[in-house]
CSV table of C-alpha atoms in Angstrom, one decimal:
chain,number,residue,atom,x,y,z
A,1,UNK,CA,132.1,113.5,-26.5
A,2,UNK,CA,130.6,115.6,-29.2
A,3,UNK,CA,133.1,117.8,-31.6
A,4,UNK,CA,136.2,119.8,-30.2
A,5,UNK,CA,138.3,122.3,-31.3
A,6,UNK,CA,141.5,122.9,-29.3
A,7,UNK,CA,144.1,125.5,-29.9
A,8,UNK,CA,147.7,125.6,-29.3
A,9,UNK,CA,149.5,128.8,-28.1
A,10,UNK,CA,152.9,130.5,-28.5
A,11,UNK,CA,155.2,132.4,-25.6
A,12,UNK,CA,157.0,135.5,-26.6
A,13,UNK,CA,159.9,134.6,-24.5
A,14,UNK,CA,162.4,135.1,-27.4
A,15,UNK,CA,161.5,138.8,-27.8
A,16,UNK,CA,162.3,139.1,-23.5
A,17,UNK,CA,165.7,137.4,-24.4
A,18,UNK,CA,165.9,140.0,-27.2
A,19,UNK,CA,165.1,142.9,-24.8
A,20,UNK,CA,167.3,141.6,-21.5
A,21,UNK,CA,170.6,141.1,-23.9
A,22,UNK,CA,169.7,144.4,-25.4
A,23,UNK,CA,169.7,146.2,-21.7
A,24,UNK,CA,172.6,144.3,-20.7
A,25,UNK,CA,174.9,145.9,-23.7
A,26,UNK,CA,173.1,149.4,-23.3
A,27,UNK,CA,174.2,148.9,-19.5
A,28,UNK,CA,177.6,147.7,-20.6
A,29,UNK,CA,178.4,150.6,-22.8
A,30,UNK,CA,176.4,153.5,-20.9
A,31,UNK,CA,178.8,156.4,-19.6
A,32,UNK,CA,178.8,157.4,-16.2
A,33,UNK,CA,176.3,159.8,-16.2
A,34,UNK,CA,173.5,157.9,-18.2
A,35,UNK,CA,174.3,154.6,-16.5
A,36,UNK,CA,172.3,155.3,-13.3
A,37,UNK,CA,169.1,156.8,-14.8
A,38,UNK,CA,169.4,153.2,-17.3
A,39,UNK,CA,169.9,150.5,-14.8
A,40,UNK,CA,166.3,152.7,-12.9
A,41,UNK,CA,164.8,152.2,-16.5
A,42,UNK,CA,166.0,148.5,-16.6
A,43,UNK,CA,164.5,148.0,-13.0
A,44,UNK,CA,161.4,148.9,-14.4
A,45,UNK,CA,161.1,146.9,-17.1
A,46,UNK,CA,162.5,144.0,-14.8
A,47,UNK,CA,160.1,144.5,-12.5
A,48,UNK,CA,157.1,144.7,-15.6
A,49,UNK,CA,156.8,140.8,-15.6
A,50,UNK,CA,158.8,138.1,-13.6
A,51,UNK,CA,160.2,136.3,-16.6
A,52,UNK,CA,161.8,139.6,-17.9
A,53,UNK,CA,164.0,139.7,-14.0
A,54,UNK,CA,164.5,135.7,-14.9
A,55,UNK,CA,165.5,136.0,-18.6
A,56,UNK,CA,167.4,138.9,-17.7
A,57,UNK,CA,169.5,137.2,-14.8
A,58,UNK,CA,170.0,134.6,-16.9
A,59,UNK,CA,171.8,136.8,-19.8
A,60,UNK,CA,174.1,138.5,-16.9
A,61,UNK,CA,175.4,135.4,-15.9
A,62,UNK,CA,175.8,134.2,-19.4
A,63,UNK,CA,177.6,137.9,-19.9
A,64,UNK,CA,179.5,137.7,-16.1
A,65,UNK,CA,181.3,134.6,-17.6
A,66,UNK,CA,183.5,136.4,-19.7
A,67,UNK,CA,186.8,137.0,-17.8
A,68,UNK,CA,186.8,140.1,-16.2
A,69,UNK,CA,190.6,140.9,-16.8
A,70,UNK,CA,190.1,140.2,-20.7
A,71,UNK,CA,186.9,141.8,-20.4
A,72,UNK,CA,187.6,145.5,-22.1
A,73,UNK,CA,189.8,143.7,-24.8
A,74,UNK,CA,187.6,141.0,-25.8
A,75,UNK,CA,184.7,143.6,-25.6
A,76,UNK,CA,183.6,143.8,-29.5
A,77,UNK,CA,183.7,139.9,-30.0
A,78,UNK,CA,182.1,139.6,-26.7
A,79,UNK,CA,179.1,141.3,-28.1
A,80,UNK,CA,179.2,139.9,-31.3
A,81,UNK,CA,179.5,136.2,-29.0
A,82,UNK,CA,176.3,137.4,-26.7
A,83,UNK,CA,174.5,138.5,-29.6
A,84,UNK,CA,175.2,134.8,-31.8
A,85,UNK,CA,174.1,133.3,-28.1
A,86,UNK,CA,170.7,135.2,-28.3
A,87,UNK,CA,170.1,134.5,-31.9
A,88,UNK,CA,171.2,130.9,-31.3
A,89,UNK,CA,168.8,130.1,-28.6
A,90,UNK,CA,166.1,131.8,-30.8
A,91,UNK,CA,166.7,129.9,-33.8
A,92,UNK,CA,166.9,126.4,-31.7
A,93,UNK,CA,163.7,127.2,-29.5
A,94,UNK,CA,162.3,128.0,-32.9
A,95,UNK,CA,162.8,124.8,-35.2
A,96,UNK,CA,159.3,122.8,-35.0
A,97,UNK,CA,161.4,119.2,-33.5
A,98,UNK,CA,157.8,118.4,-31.9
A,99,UNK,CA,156.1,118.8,-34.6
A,100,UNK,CA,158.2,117.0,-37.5
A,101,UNK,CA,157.9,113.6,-35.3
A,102,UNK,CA,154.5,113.9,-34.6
A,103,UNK,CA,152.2,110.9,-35.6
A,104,UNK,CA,150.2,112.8,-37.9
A,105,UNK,CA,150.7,116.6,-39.6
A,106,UNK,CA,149.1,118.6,-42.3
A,107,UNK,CA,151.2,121.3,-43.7
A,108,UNK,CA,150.4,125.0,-44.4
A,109,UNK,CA,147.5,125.4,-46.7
A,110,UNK,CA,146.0,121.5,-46.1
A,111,UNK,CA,143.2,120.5,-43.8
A,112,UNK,CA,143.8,116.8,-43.4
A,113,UNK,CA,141.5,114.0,-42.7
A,114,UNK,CA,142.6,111.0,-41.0
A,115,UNK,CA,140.8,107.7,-39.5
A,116,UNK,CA,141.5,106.8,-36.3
A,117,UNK,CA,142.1,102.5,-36.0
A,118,UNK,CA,138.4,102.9,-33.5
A,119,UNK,CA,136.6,104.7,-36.4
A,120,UNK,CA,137.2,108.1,-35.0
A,121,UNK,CA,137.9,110.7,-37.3
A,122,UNK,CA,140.7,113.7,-36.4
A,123,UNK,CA,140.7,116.5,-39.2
A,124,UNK,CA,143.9,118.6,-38.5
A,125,UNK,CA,143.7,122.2,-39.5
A,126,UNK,CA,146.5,123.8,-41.4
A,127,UNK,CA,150.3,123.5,-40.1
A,128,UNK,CA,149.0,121.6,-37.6
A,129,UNK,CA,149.6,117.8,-35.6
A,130,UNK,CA,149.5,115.4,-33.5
A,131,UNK,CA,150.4,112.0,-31.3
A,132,UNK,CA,147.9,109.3,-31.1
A,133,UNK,CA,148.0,106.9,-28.1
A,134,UNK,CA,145.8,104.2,-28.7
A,135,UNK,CA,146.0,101.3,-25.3
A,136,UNK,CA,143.7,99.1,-23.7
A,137,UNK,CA,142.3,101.5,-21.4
A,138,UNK,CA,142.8,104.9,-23.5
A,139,UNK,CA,142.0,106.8,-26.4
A,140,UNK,CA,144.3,109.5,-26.2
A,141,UNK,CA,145.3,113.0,-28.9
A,142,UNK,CA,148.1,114.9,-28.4
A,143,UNK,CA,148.1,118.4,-29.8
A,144,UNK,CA,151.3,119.5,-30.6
A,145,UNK,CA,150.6,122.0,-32.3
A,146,UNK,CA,147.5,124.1,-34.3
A,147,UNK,CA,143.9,122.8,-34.6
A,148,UNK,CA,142.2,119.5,-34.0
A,149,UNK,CA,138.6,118.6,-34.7
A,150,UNK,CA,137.3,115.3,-33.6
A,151,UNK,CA,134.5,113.2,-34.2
A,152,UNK,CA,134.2,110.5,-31.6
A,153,UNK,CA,132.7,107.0,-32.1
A,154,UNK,CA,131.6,106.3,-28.7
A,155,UNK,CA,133.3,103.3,-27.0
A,156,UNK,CA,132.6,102.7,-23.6
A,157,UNK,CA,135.4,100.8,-22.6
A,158,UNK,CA,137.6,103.1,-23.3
A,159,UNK,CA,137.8,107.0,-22.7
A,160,UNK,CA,138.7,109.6,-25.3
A,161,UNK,CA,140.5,112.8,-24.7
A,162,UNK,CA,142.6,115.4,-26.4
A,163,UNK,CA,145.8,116.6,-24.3
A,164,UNK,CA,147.4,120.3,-25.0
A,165,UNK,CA,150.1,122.2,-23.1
A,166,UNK,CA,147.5,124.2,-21.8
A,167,UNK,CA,144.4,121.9,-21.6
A,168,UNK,CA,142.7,118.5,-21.9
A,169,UNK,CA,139.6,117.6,-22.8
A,170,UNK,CA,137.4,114.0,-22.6
């Protein structure tokens, strides 16, 4: 295998949790007469990509499970309570676990080299890492996360491939 570069990507699902808790309260609060041209606006939006109808079931059920009967006096702290939820979730889906136990990391600003125990080199671009899995039959690179270029030495025996979310290559 000759030199590859493999990129990792991101999902914007905390801005749809961010949107479908915001329809939810503008739902929730709506009078009367605006409520029916909202929920038509909030259809739309629903129906705009299938993770905004999932994330957005999600958050009703999260919201439904308030009491009903306590409902209208627990409203305020309810909203403060869904909104901590929302921001909690972000912040957890947010912290980097994967990539503070990965084998190997470079930190932002740093292009690090590092030798392989076959003579292989992996040079991780900036904030970047990965897992290396090393057997009898395998020569294995996990990309958790950023930029990976390898040079291979060739080893018959044994295969060599990089492994993303997204893709693999030998």
């Amino acid at each position: 295998m000759s030199t590859q570069t493999i990129n990792s990507a991101n999902m914007g699902v905390n801005s749809i949790r961010e949107q479908a808790a915001n329809w939810i309260l503008s739902l929730e609060e709506a009078d009367p007469m605006q409520h029916d041209s909202l929920l038509r606006e909030c259809e739309v939006w629903q129906a705009e990509h299938p993770q905004h109808r999932k994330v957005f079931r999600q958050m009703q059920q999260m919201w439904s499970a308030v009491d009903p009967v306590k409902k209208q006096a627990r409203k305020r702290r309810s909203i403060i309570s869904l909104t901590g939820i929302v921001l909690a979730v972000a912040v957890c889906t947010q912290i980097p676990w994967q990539y503070f136990n990965a084998d190997y990391r470079s930190i932002a600003g740093e292009i690090r080299s590092i030798k392989l125990q076959d003579g292989s080199e992996a040079i991780l671009n900036t904030n970047s890492a990965i897992n290396v899995n090393y057997s009898d039959g395998v020569r294995q690179i996990e990309l958790v996360r950023g930029e990976v270029l390898v040079n291979v030495v060739p080893d018959k025996s044994r295969s060599f491939s990089v492994e993303t979310a997204h893709a693999s290559a030998r």
